Coordinates of C-alpha atoms in Angstrom, one line a residue:
Chain D
M276 CA -119.5 -39.3 -68.2
Y277 CA -117.7 -41.0 -65.4
I278 CA -115.4 -38.9 -63.3
P279 CA -113.1 -40.8 -61.0
P280 CA -113.5 -40.0 -57.3
W281 CA -109.7 -39.3 -56.7
I282 CA -110.1 -36.4 -59.2
L283 CA -113.7 -35.3 -58.2
I284 CA -113.1 -35.2 -54.4
P285 CA -110.2 -32.7 -54.5
C286 CA -112.0 -30.5 -57.0
V287 CA -115.0 -30.4 -54.7
I288 CA -112.8 -29.6 -51.7
I289 CA -111.0 -26.9 -53.5
F290 CA -114.2 -25.4 -54.7
A291 CA -115.7 -25.6 -51.2
S292 CA -112.6 -24.0 -49.7
S293 CA -112.7 -21.2 -52.1
L294 CA -116.3 -20.7 -51.2
I295 CA -115.5 -20.8 -47.5
Y296 CA -112.6 -18.4 -48.1
A297 CA -115.0 -16.1 -50.0
F298 CA -117.6 -16.1 -47.2
G299 CA -115.3 -15.5 -44.2
H300 CA -113.5 -17.2 -41.5
P301 CA -116.4 -18.2 -39.1
C302 CA -117.2 -21.0 -41.4
F303 CA -113.6 -21.8 -41.6
S304 CA -113.5 -22.2 -37.9
L305 CA -116.3 -24.7 -38.0
L306 CA -114.5 -26.5 -40.7
L307 CA -111.3 -26.6 -38.7
N308 CA -113.1 -28.2 -35.8
S309 CA -114.7 -30.8 -38.1
R310 CA -113.4 -34.3 -38.8
V311 CA -111.7 -33.2 -41.9
A312 CA -109.2 -31.3 -39.8
R313 CA -108.0 -34.4 -38.1
L314 CA -106.1 -35.5 -41.3
P315 CA -102.5 -34.4 -41.1
L316 CA -102.3 -32.9 -44.6
A317 CA -105.6 -31.1 -44.3
R318 CA -104.7 -29.8 -40.9
R319 CA -101.5 -28.4 -42.3
I320 CA -103.3 -26.7 -45.2
L321 CA -105.9 -25.4 -42.9
G322 CA -103.3 -24.1 -40.5
A323 CA -101.6 -22.3 -43.3
V324 CA -104.9 -20.8 -44.4
Q325 CA -105.7 -19.8 -40.9
A326 CA -102.4 -18.2 -40.5
R327 CA -102.9 -16.3 -43.8
L328 CA -106.4 -15.3 -42.7
S329 CA -105.2 -14.2 -39.2
T330 CA -102.3 -12.2 -40.8
K331 CA -104.6 -10.5 -43.1
G332 CA -107.4 -10.1 -40.7
V333 CA -105.6 -9.0 -37.5
R334 CA -104.3 -5.5 -37.3
I335 CA -101.3 -5.1 -35.0
P336 CA -101.4 -1.8 -33.1
V337 CA -98.8 0.7 -34.2
P338 CA -97.6 1.8 -30.7
R339 CA -96.8 -1.8 -29.7
I340 CA -94.7 -2.3 -32.8
L341 CA -93.0 1.0 -32.2
S342 CA -92.3 0.0 -28.6
A343 CA -90.9 -3.3 -29.8
K344 CA -88.8 -1.4 -32.4
N345 CA -87.5 0.9 -29.7
T346 CA -86.5 -2.1 -27.6
I347 CA -84.7 -3.6 -30.6
A348 CA -83.0 -0.2 -31.2
V349 CA -81.8 -0.1 -27.6
V350 CA -80.6 -3.6 -27.8
N351 CA -78.9 -2.9 -31.0
S352 CA -77.2 0.2 -29.7
Q353 CA -76.1 -1.8 -26.6
L354 CA -74.7 -4.4 -28.9
T355 CA -73.0 -1.7 -31.0
H356 CA -71.4 -0.1 -27.9
I357 CA -70.2 -3.5 -26.6
T358 CA -68.9 -4.5 -30.0
G359 CA -67.0 -1.2 -30.2
K360 CA -65.7 -1.7 -26.8
I361 CA -64.7 -5.2 -27.6
E362 CA -62.8 -4.1 -30.7
G363 CA -61.1 -1.3 -28.8
S364 CA -60.1 -3.5 -26.0
T365 CA -58.8 -6.1 -28.4
T366 CA -56.7 -3.6 -30.2
D367 CA -55.5 -2.2 -26.9
A368 CA -54.6 -5.7 -25.8
I369 CA -52.7 -6.4 -29.0
L370 CA -50.8 -3.2 -28.6
R371 CA -50.0 -4.0 -25.0
F372 CA -48.9 -7.5 -26.0
A373 CA -46.5 -5.9 -28.6
K374 CA -45.2 -3.6 -25.9
V375 CA -44.7 -6.6 -23.6
L376 CA -42.8 -8.4 -26.4
E377 CA -40.6 -5.3 -26.8
N378 CA -39.9 -5.2 -23.1
I379 CA -39.0 -8.9 -23.2
E380 CA -36.6 -8.2 -26.1
D381 CA -35.0 -5.4 -24.1
L382 CA -34.7 -7.7 -21.2
E383 CA -33.0 -10.3 -23.4
R384 CA -30.6 -7.6 -24.7
A385 CA -29.9 -6.5 -21.1
I386 CA -29.2 -10.1 -20.2
Q387 CA -26.9 -10.5 -23.2
S388 CA -25.0 -7.3 -22.2
T389 CA -24.7 -8.7 -18.7
G390 CA -23.3 -11.9 -20.1
A391 CA -20.8 -9.9 -22.1
I392 CA -19.7 -7.9 -19.1
I393 CA -19.3 -11.1 -17.1
D394 CA -17.1 -12.5 -20.0
D395 CA -15.1 -9.4 -19.9
I396 CA -14.5 -9.8 -16.2
Q397 CA -13.5 -13.4 -16.7
Q398 CA -11.0 -12.4 -19.4
K399 CA -9.5 -9.8 -17.2
L400 CA -9.2 -12.1 -14.3
A401 CA -8.3 -15.1 -16.5
L402 CA -5.6 -16.1 -14.1
N403 CA -7.0 -15.0 -10.8
V404 CA -10.7 -15.6 -11.0
H405 CA -12.1 -17.5 -8.1
K406 CA -14.5 -20.0 -9.6
D407 CA -17.1 -21.7 -7.6
G408 CA -17.0 -25.2 -8.9
Q409 CA -20.1 -26.4 -7.2
G410 CA -22.3 -23.7 -8.6
G411 CA -21.2 -24.4 -12.1
G412 CA -21.0 -20.7 -13.0
A413 CA -18.2 -18.3 -12.2
K414 CA -18.9 -16.5 -9.0
I415 CA -16.5 -13.7 -8.1
D416 CA -15.8 -13.1 -4.4
M417 CA -14.6 -9.5 -4.3
T418 CA -13.2 -9.6 -0.8
F419 CA -11.3 -12.8 -1.6
I420 CA -9.8 -11.4 -4.8
R421 CA -8.8 -8.2 -3.1
R422 CA -7.1 -10.0 -0.3
R423 CA -5.4 -12.3 -2.8
Y424 CA -4.2 -9.3 -4.9
E425 CA -2.9 -7.6 -1.8
M426 CA -1.1 -10.8 -0.8
L427 CA 0.4 -11.1 -4.3
L428 CA 1.5 -7.4 -4.2
R429 CA 3.1 -7.9 -0.8
E430 CA 5.0 -10.9 -2.1
I431 CA 6.2 -9.0 -5.2
A432 CA 7.3 -6.1 -3.1
D433 CA 9.1 -8.4 -0.8
E434 CA 10.9 -10.1 -3.7
L435 CA 11.8 -6.7 -5.2
S436 CA 13.2 -5.4 -1.9
L437 CA 15.1 -8.7 -1.7
V438 CA 16.6 -7.9 -5.1
V439 CA 17.5 -4.4 -3.9
N440 CA 19.2 -5.9 -0.8
R441 CA 21.1 -8.4 -3.0
K442 CA 22.2 -5.5 -5.2
S443 CA 23.5 -3.6 -2.2
E444 CA 25.4 -6.7 -1.1
D445 CA 26.9 -6.9 -4.6
L446 CA 27.9 -3.2 -4.2
E447 CA 29.7 -4.0 -1.0
K448 CA 31.5 -6.8 -2.8
M449 CA 32.5 -4.4 -5.5
N450 CA 33.9 -2.1 -2.9
L451 CA 35.9 -4.9 -1.5
V452 CA 37.3 -5.6 -5.0
K453 CA 38.1 -1.9 -5.2
E454 CA 40.1 -2.0 -1.9
S455 CA 41.9 -5.2 -3.1
V456 CA 42.8 -3.4 -6.3
K457 CA 44.2 -0.5 -4.1
S458 CA 46.3 -3.0 -2.1
I459 CA 47.6 -4.4 -5.4
H460 CA 48.5 -0.8 -6.3
T461 CA 50.6 -0.5 -3.1
L462 CA 52.2 -3.9 -4.1
S463 CA 53.1 -2.4 -7.4
D464 CA 54.8 0.4 -5.6
E465 CA 56.9 -2.2 -3.8
I466 CA 57.7 -3.9 -7.1
K467 CA 58.8 -0.5 -8.4
M468 CA 61.0 0.0 -5.3
I469 CA 62.6 -3.4 -5.9
A470 CA 63.3 -2.5 -9.5
R471 CA 64.9 0.7 -8.3
Q472 CA 67.0 -1.2 -5.8
T473 CA 68.0 -3.7 -8.5
K474 CA 69.0 -0.8 -10.7
I475 CA 71.1 0.7 -7.9
L476 CA 72.7 -2.7 -7.3
A477 CA 73.4 -3.0 -11.0
V478 CA 75.0 0.4 -11.3
N479 CA 77.0 -0.2 -8.2
A480 CA 78.2 -3.5 -9.5
S481 CA 79.2 -1.8 -12.8
I482 CA 81.0 0.9 -10.8
E483 CA 82.8 -1.8 -8.8
A484 CA 83.7 -3.7 -12.0
A485 CA 85.0 -0.6 -13.6
N486 CA 87.0 0.3 -10.6
A487 CA 88.4 -3.2 -10.5
G488 CA 90.0 -2.6 -13.9
K489 CA 91.1 -5.6 -15.7
Y490 CA 90.3 -7.7 -12.6
G491 CA 86.8 -6.6 -12.7
T492 CA 86.1 -7.7 -16.2
T493 CA 84.3 -10.9 -15.2
F494 CA 82.4 -9.1 -12.5
A495 CA 81.4 -6.6 -15.1
V496 CA 79.5 -9.4 -16.9
V497 CA 77.6 -10.1 -13.7
A498 CA 77.0 -6.4 -13.2
E499 CA 75.7 -6.2 -16.7
A500 CA 73.4 -9.1 -16.1
I501 CA 72.2 -7.5 -13.0
R502 CA 71.6 -4.3 -14.9
R503 CA 69.6 -6.1 -17.5
V504 CA 67.5 -7.7 -14.8
A505 CA 67.1 -4.3 -13.2
V506 CA 66.0 -2.8 -16.6
Q507 CA 63.6 -5.7 -17.1
S508 CA 62.2 -5.5 -13.6
E509 CA 61.7 -1.8 -14.1
E510 CA 59.9 -2.3 -17.4
S511 CA 57.8 -5.0 -15.8
S512 CA 57.0 -2.9 -12.9
R513 CA 56.1 0.0 -15.2
K514 CA 53.9 -2.3 -17.3
I515 CA 52.3 -3.8 -14.1
L516 CA 51.7 -0.3 -12.9
S517 CA 50.1 0.9 -16.1
Q518 CA 48.0 -2.2 -16.3
M519 CA 47.0 -1.9 -12.7
T520 CA 46.2 1.7 -13.3
I521 CA 44.0 0.8 -16.3
T522 CA 42.4 -2.0 -14.4
N523 CA 41.8 0.3 -11.4
E524 CA 40.2 2.9 -13.6
I525 CA 38.0 0.3 -15.3
L526 CA 37.0 -1.1 -12.0
D527 CA 36.3 2.4 -10.6
R528 CA 34.3 3.2 -13.7
N529 CA 32.4 -0.1 -13.4
I530 CA 31.7 0.4 -9.8
N531 CA 30.4 3.9 -10.4
Q532 CA 28.3 2.6 -13.2
I533 CA 27.0 -0.3 -11.1
E534 CA 26.2 2.2 -8.3
E535 CA 24.3 4.4 -10.7
A536 CA 22.6 1.4 -12.2
M537 CA 21.7 0.2 -8.8
D538 CA 20.4 3.5 -7.8
V539 CA 18.3 3.7 -11.0
E540 CA 17.2 0.1 -10.5
S541 CA 16.2 0.6 -6.9
R542 CA 14.3 3.7 -7.9
F543 CA 12.7 1.7 -10.8
I544 CA 11.8 -1.1 -8.4
N545 CA 10.2 1.4 -6.0
S546 CA 8.3 3.0 -8.8
T547 CA 7.4 -0.5 -10.1
I548 CA 6.0 -1.4 -6.7
V549 CA 4.0 1.8 -6.6
V550 CA 2.8 1.2 -10.2
L551 CA 1.9 -2.4 -9.5
K552 CA 0.0 -1.3 -6.4
D553 CA -1.9 1.2 -8.5
V554 CA -2.5 -1.3 -11.3
F555 CA -3.8 -3.9 -9.0
L556 CA -5.9 -1.5 -7.1
S557 CA -7.3 -0.1 -10.3
V558 CA -8.1 -3.7 -11.5
I559 CA -9.8 -4.3 -8.3
D560 CA -11.7 -1.0 -8.5
S561 CA -12.7 -1.9 -12.1
L562 CA -14.0 -5.2 -10.8
F563 CA -16.0 -3.4 -8.3
Q564 CA -17.3 -1.0 -10.9
L565 CA -18.2 -3.9 -13.2
S566 CA -20.0 -5.6 -10.3
H567 CA -21.8 -2.3 -9.7
R568 CA -22.7 -2.1 -13.3
I569 CA -24.1 -5.7 -13.2
G570 CA -26.1 -4.6 -10.1
V571 CA -27.4 -1.6 -12.0
I572 CA -28.4 -3.8 -15.0
V573 CA -30.1 -6.3 -12.6
D574 CA -31.9 -3.4 -11.0
G575 CA -32.9 -2.2 -14.5
M576 CA -34.2 -5.7 -15.3
M577 CA -36.1 -5.6 -12.0
S578 CA -37.6 -2.2 -12.9
E579 CA -38.4 -3.4 -16.3
T580 CA -40.5 -6.2 -14.9
S581 CA -42.8 -3.8 -13.1
P582 CA -44.3 -2.3 -16.4
M583 CA -44.7 -5.8 -17.6
K584 CA -46.6 -6.5 -14.4
Q585 CA -48.8 -3.5 -15.1
E586 CA -49.3 -4.7 -18.7
V587 CA -50.4 -8.1 -17.4
Q588 CA -52.7 -6.4 -14.9
S589 CA -54.3 -4.4 -17.7
L590 CA -54.7 -7.6 -19.6
V591 CA -56.5 -9.1 -16.6
V592 CA -58.7 -6.0 -16.5
N593 CA -59.5 -6.5 -20.2
L594 CA -60.4 -10.1 -19.5
Q595 CA -62.7 -8.8 -16.7
F596 CA -64.2 -6.5 -19.3
E597 CA -64.8 -9.5 -21.5
D598 CA -66.7 -11.1 -18.7
M599 CA -68.6 -7.9 -18.4
T600 CA -69.4 -8.0 -22.1
K601 CA -70.6 -11.6 -21.6
Q602 CA -73.0 -10.4 -18.9
I603 CA -74.2 -7.6 -21.2
S604 CA -74.7 -10.1 -24.0
Q605 CA -76.8 -12.3 -21.7
H606 CA -78.9 -9.2 -20.8
V607 CA -79.3 -8.5 -24.5
V608 CA -80.4 -12.1 -25.1
T609 CA -82.9 -11.8 -22.4
M610 CA -84.2 -8.6 -23.8
L611 CA -84.5 -10.2 -27.3
E612 CA -86.5 -13.0 -25.8
E613 CA -88.8 -10.4 -24.2
I614 CA -89.1 -8.6 -27.5
S615 CA -90.3 -11.8 -29.1
R616 CA -92.8 -12.3 -26.4
G617 CA -93.9 -8.7 -26.7
L618 CA -94.5 -9.0 -30.4
T619 CA -96.5 -12.2 -29.8
G620 CA -98.5 -10.3 -27.2
A621 CA -99.1 -7.6 -29.7
L622 CA -100.5 -10.2 -32.1
N623 CA -102.8 -11.7 -29.5
H624 CA -103.9 -8.4 -28.0
S625 CA -104.4 -6.6 -31.2
E626 CA -107.4 -4.6 -30.0
E627 CA -105.6 -3.1 -27.1
K628 CA -104.3 0.4 -27.4
C629 CA -100.9 1.4 -26.2
D630 CA -99.3 4.8 -25.7
A631 CA -95.8 5.0 -27.2
K632 CA -94.6 7.4 -24.5
T633 CA -95.7 5.4 -21.5
S634 CA -94.3 2.2 -23.1
K635 CA -90.9 3.9 -23.5
E636 CA -90.9 4.9 -19.8
D637 CA -91.9 1.5 -18.8
L638 CA -89.3 0.1 -21.1
F639 CA -86.7 2.3 -19.5
H640 CA -87.8 1.2 -16.1
R641 CA -87.5 -2.5 -17.1
F642 CA -84.1 -1.9 -18.6
N643 CA -82.9 -0.4 -15.4
Q644 CA -84.1 -3.5 -13.6
V645 CA -82.4 -5.9 -16.0
A646 CA -79.2 -3.9 -16.6
T647 CA -76.6 -4.3 -13.8
M648 CA -74.0 -1.8 -15.1
Q649 CA -74.4 2.0 -15.1
S650 CA -73.1 2.3 -18.7
E651 CA -75.9 0.1 -19.9
R652 CA -78.4 2.2 -18.0
D653 CA -76.9 5.4 -19.4
I654 CA -77.1 4.2 -22.9
A655 CA -80.7 3.1 -22.5
A656 CA -81.6 6.4 -20.9
G657 CA -79.9 8.4 -23.5
L658 CA -81.5 6.5 -26.3
L659 CA -85.0 6.3 -24.9
H660 CA -85.2 9.9 -23.9
G661 CA -83.7 10.9 -27.3
G662 CA -86.2 8.5 -29.1
N663 CA -89.1 9.9 -27.1
M664 CA -88.8 13.2 -29.0
K665 CA -88.6 11.4 -32.3
S666 CA -91.5 9.1 -31.6
E667 CA -93.9 12.1 -31.7
S668 CA -92.9 12.9 -35.2
P669 CA -95.4 12.2 -38.0
E670 CA -93.3 9.4 -39.6
E671 CA -93.2 7.5 -36.3
A672 CA -96.9 8.1 -35.7
A673 CA -97.7 6.7 -39.2
G674 CA -95.7 3.6 -38.4
A675 CA -92.9 4.1 -40.9
P676 CA -90.1 1.5 -40.4
D677 CA -87.3 4.0 -41.2
G678 CA -87.9 5.9 -38.0
G679 CA -86.3 3.1 -35.9
V680 CA -83.5 2.6 -38.3
E681 CA -82.2 6.1 -37.6
L682 CA -81.3 5.1 -34.1
W683 CA -78.4 2.8 -35.1
D684 CA -75.6 2.7 -37.6
D685 CA -75.3 0.6 -40.7
A686 CA -73.1 -2.1 -39.2
P687 CA -75.3 -3.1 -36.3
S688 CA -78.4 -2.8 -38.5
E689 CA -77.7 -6.3 -39.8
T690 CA -77.7 -7.7 -36.3
A691 CA -80.8 -5.6 -35.5
A692 CA -82.4 -6.9 -38.7
S693 CA -81.6 -10.5 -37.9
D694 CA -82.9 -10.0 -34.3
D695 CA -86.0 -8.4 -35.7
S696 CA -86.6 -11.2 -38.1
A697 CA -86.2 -13.8 -35.4
A698 CA -88.6 -11.9 -33.2
M699 CA -91.0 -11.8 -36.1
E700 CA -90.7 -15.5 -36.7
M701 CA -91.3 -16.2 -33.0
A702 CA -94.3 -13.9 -33.1
L703 CA -95.8 -15.6 -36.2
C704 CA -95.8 -19.0 -34.5
P705 CA -98.8 -19.1 -32.3
S706 CA -98.4 -22.6 -31.1
A707 CA -94.9 -21.9 -29.7
N708 CA -96.0 -18.8 -27.8
E709 CA -97.5 -19.0 -24.4
P710 CA -98.0 -15.3 -23.4
A711 CA -99.9 -16.1 -20.2
E712 CA -97.2 -18.5 -19.0
A713 CA -94.4 -16.2 -19.9
L714 CA -96.0 -13.3 -18.2
S715 CA -96.7 -15.4 -15.1
A716 CA -93.1 -16.6 -15.1
D717 CA -91.8 -13.0 -15.4
A718 CA -94.1 -11.9 -12.6
A719 CA -93.0 -14.7 -10.4
E720 CA -89.3 -13.6 -11.0
K721 CA -90.1 -10.1 -10.0
N722 CA -92.4 -11.1 -7.1
D723 CA -95.0 -8.8 -8.4
P724 CA -98.1 -10.9 -9.3
D725 CA -100.5 -8.0 -8.7
R726 CA -99.0 -6.2 -11.6
L727 CA -100.0 -8.9 -14.0
T728 CA -103.7 -8.6 -13.2
S729 CA -103.9 -4.9 -12.6
D730 CA -101.9 -3.8 -15.7
P731 CA -101.8 -6.5 -18.3
D732 CA -101.1 -4.0 -21.0
A733 CA -97.8 -3.1 -19.4
D734 CA -96.6 -6.6 -19.9
V735 CA -97.7 -6.6 -23.5
T736 CA -96.1 -3.3 -24.0
F737 CA -92.9 -4.4 -22.5
F738 CA -92.7 -7.5 -24.7
Chain V
M213 CA 87.3 -18.4 -3.6
L214 CA 87.5 -16.5 -0.4
R215 CA 91.1 -15.7 -1.2
D216 CA 90.0 -14.3 -4.6
L217 CA 87.4 -12.1 -3.0
D218 CA 90.0 -10.8 -0.5
Q219 CA 92.4 -10.2 -3.3
N220 CA 89.8 -8.3 -5.2
H221 CA 89.0 -6.3 -2.1
V222 CA 92.6 -5.4 -1.7
E223 CA 92.9 -4.4 -5.3
Y224 CA 89.7 -2.4 -5.0
E225 CA 91.3 -0.5 -2.1
E226 CA 94.5 0.0 -4.1
L227 CA 92.7 1.2 -7.2
D228 CA 92.2 4.8 -6.6
G229 CA 92.1 8.1 -8.6
E230 CA 94.1 8.3 -11.8
D231 CA 95.1 4.7 -11.9
I232 CA 92.2 3.5 -14.0
S233 CA 91.8 6.5 -16.2
D234 CA 93.2 4.7 -19.2
R235 CA 89.8 3.2 -20.1
N236 CA 87.6 6.4 -20.2
L237 CA 84.6 4.9 -18.4
F238 CA 81.8 7.3 -17.6
L239 CA 78.6 6.8 -15.5
C240 CA 75.7 8.4 -17.4
F241 CA 73.2 10.2 -15.2
R242 CA 70.3 12.6 -16.0
V243 CA 69.5 16.0 -14.5
G244 CA 66.3 17.4 -16.0
A245 CA 66.3 16.5 -19.7
T246 CA 70.0 16.6 -20.0
R247 CA 72.4 13.6 -19.8
Y248 CA 75.6 14.0 -18.1
G249 CA 78.6 11.7 -17.7
I250 CA 81.0 11.5 -14.7
E251 CA 84.3 9.6 -14.7
V252 CA 84.1 6.2 -12.9
M253 CA 87.4 6.8 -11.0
Y254 CA 85.6 9.4 -8.9
L255 CA 82.6 7.1 -8.2
R256 CA 82.1 5.1 -5.1
E257 CA 78.5 4.1 -5.3
V258 CA 74.9 5.0 -6.0
A259 CA 72.4 5.2 -3.2
N260 CA 68.8 6.0 -2.5
L261 CA 67.9 9.4 -1.3
I262 CA 67.7 9.6 2.4
E263 CA 67.3 12.2 5.0
F264 CA 69.6 15.3 4.9
H265 CA 70.6 17.5 7.7
R266 CA 71.1 21.0 6.5
M267 CA 74.1 22.7 8.2
P268 CA 74.4 26.5 8.9
G269 CA 76.4 28.4 6.3
M270 CA 75.9 25.9 3.5
P271 CA 75.5 27.3 0.0
G272 CA 72.1 27.3 -1.7
Y273 CA 73.0 24.4 -4.0
A274 CA 73.9 22.2 -1.0
R275 CA 71.2 19.8 0.2
G276 CA 72.8 19.1 3.6
V277 CA 74.7 16.3 5.2
M278 CA 73.5 12.7 4.8
N279 CA 74.3 9.8 7.0
L280 CA 75.2 6.8 4.8
R281 CA 76.1 3.8 6.9
G282 CA 77.7 5.9 9.6
N283 CA 79.6 8.2 7.2
L284 CA 78.5 11.9 7.2
I285 CA 78.6 12.9 3.5
P286 CA 78.0 16.5 2.4
T287 CA 75.6 16.5 -0.6
I288 CA 74.9 19.1 -3.3
D289 CA 71.9 19.3 -5.6
A290 CA 72.9 18.9 -9.2
R291 CA 69.9 20.8 -10.4
S292 CA 70.8 23.9 -8.4
R293 CA 74.5 23.5 -9.2
L294 CA 73.9 23.2 -13.0
G295 CA 71.5 26.1 -13.0
L296 CA 68.2 24.3 -13.4
T297 CA 65.5 26.1 -11.4
E298 CA 62.7 23.6 -11.6
A299 CA 62.6 21.2 -8.7
G300 CA 62.7 17.4 -9.3
C301 CA 61.0 14.6 -7.6
D302 CA 63.0 13.5 -4.6
R303 CA 61.1 10.2 -4.6
D304 CA 62.7 9.1 -7.9
S305 CA 66.1 10.8 -7.3
F306 CA 69.4 9.1 -6.6
V307 CA 72.5 10.1 -4.8
V308 CA 75.8 9.5 -6.5
I309 CA 78.6 9.2 -3.9
L310 CA 81.9 10.6 -5.2
K311 CA 85.3 10.5 -3.8
F312 CA 87.3 13.6 -4.7
D313 CA 90.5 14.8 -3.1
G314 CA 90.3 12.1 -0.5
K315 CA 86.8 13.1 0.6
L316 CA 83.3 11.7 0.0
H317 CA 80.7 13.9 -1.6
G318 CA 77.1 13.3 -2.5
L319 CA 75.5 14.5 -5.7
V320 CA 71.7 14.4 -6.0
V321 CA 70.6 13.5 -9.6
D322 CA 67.3 12.7 -11.2
D323 CA 68.3 9.3 -12.7
V324 CA 71.3 7.1 -13.2
E325 CA 71.5 5.0 -16.4
E326 CA 74.6 2.9 -17.1
I327 CA 78.4 3.1 -17.5
H328 CA 79.6 4.0 -20.9
E329 CA 83.1 3.5 -22.3
I330 CA 83.8 6.5 -24.6
P331 CA 87.0 6.5 -26.6
D332 CA 89.1 9.6 -26.8
E333 CA 88.1 10.2 -30.4
Q334 CA 84.5 10.4 -29.3
I335 CA 85.2 13.1 -26.8
E336 CA 85.2 16.7 -27.9
P337 CA 85.8 19.9 -26.0
M338 CA 82.7 22.1 -25.7
Q339 CA 82.8 25.7 -26.9
N340 CA 83.2 28.2 -24.1
I341 CA 80.0 30.0 -24.6
Y342 CA 78.5 30.1 -21.2
S343 CA 79.8 29.7 -17.7
M344 CA 78.3 26.2 -17.9
T345 CA 81.6 25.1 -19.5
D346 CA 83.3 25.4 -16.1
Y347 CA 81.3 22.3 -14.9
A348 CA 81.1 20.4 -18.2
S349 CA 83.8 21.3 -20.7
R350 CA 83.6 18.3 -22.9
V351 CA 81.0 16.3 -24.9
G352 CA 81.1 12.6 -25.4
R353 CA 79.3 10.8 -28.2
T354 CA 77.6 7.5 -27.4
R355 CA 75.0 5.3 -29.2
G356 CA 72.3 6.8 -27.1
G357 CA 73.3 10.4 -27.9
E358 CA 75.7 13.0 -26.6
I359 CA 76.5 13.4 -23.0
L360 CA 78.0 16.3 -21.2
L361 CA 81.2 15.1 -19.3
V362 CA 81.2 16.8 -15.9
N363 CA 84.4 18.4 -14.5
V364 CA 84.2 17.0 -11.0
G365 CA 86.8 19.3 -9.5
K366 CA 84.9 22.4 -10.7
L367 CA 81.5 20.9 -9.7
L368 CA 82.4 20.1 -6.2
A369 CA 84.6 23.2 -5.6
G370 CA 83.1 25.8 -3.4

């Protein structure tokens, strides 16, 4: 029976591998160094098998894992703290921003009220506002307006006193009219006297005519005519007298009324002057008050800007805190890298023993060296000293994974788990890990090369 | 014309007293509210009231002596003479110059009106009730009302 070589050779290899696997890895090491291992596929398979064998065969010491777990717990708690702080500061910043917005709205309202007051002033001084044409807006020069009002007031007072003077001149004219009426009254007396004389003449003519008898008949006609004239002149003089009396009374009454009216008018004018003065001065005072109010509002606006400034300053502080957070995050990243190195070291130095307590102290010491802020140190100190007590419990001693989980909450546990898995991946990749180089680099950074040689376990414990 | 005037003047001088009494002409004057009439034949003229000079021993109803164009004329007050106590207004009063018994007399009255011609049938004697009838014993009827006709002789007699 012919069996093709492309089937036979793999079957033989599988069989041999199973045999090698059954008889232990020293043979496998020989095989790995043989020519077969030069093939890429075979090398890959052999690598996987070696990894499997090393995983199964190597026993990682429990104190190292606990140390690494504690480191991860510290890092996780640091991250939790920082996350909480970031959340708090973000909320605080949002609230402060809202407050700043409210302040800005208040400021806008204040500016609107200022505009309304300025409009009010402009309406009040619609006729007499002094506008600065170059500036574009309405600028009110208080001193100028006050001077202008006083000038106007003086002009009005002068005009009113002129009116009073003219009225007194009119009164003097009225008195002249009264005197002329009186002279007319004396003239009417003369008319009356003439009428009387005419009457006497008529009577005497009649007497003469009567005494003349039949010769005086013609003269009696003349006497009669004279008598009629006398009667008419008497009636006329009586009428003139009555009319003159009536006219005189009317004039007297009118003059008295005019005098009273002028008295009232002058009093009214004087009071008007006083009232005008008061009104103008009150308007000017109100202007000053309005300007004062505007000044108060402007002061309020200025005072409102100071809390805004404080808000902005607090925002700047928050930003600084974010910078701080960034630093802490960098520290955390460095620590995680060290954890991965520590786990790798644990894999490589599996035979070495490590005390959990000393590793914690050392860890704390290293944290103090890395951490720049007191809060970080406090958190690390609190956690490590608290975890020191717990590490002596039977669960921790037995290497139970739940013991470390108790150190952080549920939310950061995801981050911790991811960090943990990353550290494990790094630890499981032997080609990527160079513990000696990493340790030497660390030692170079800390200028402590003696520590590497004298206490190599410390480095392994730390990472 | 001048001759006519002179003739009239002469005739005026000649006409005196009773010669013109055939026509019953009366000058009507007023004292108080009462109208009186005086015969034209006793009248000389009517004048304004002027200054009086009161003489000693004159009766109460006499005003005094007035100087009218150089003639000193004794004057009596009609109000006082006719028994009216209330005083009139001298400013509006007139003086009627009478010629009785060859002498001029003045009579102060409140007002003079006009000359009325009263026929005999319009003249009635007044009843002798009061002593007033001594001064005015007759009543003449005119269109303007009744007038008391003054007895000049009684009025001027002391």
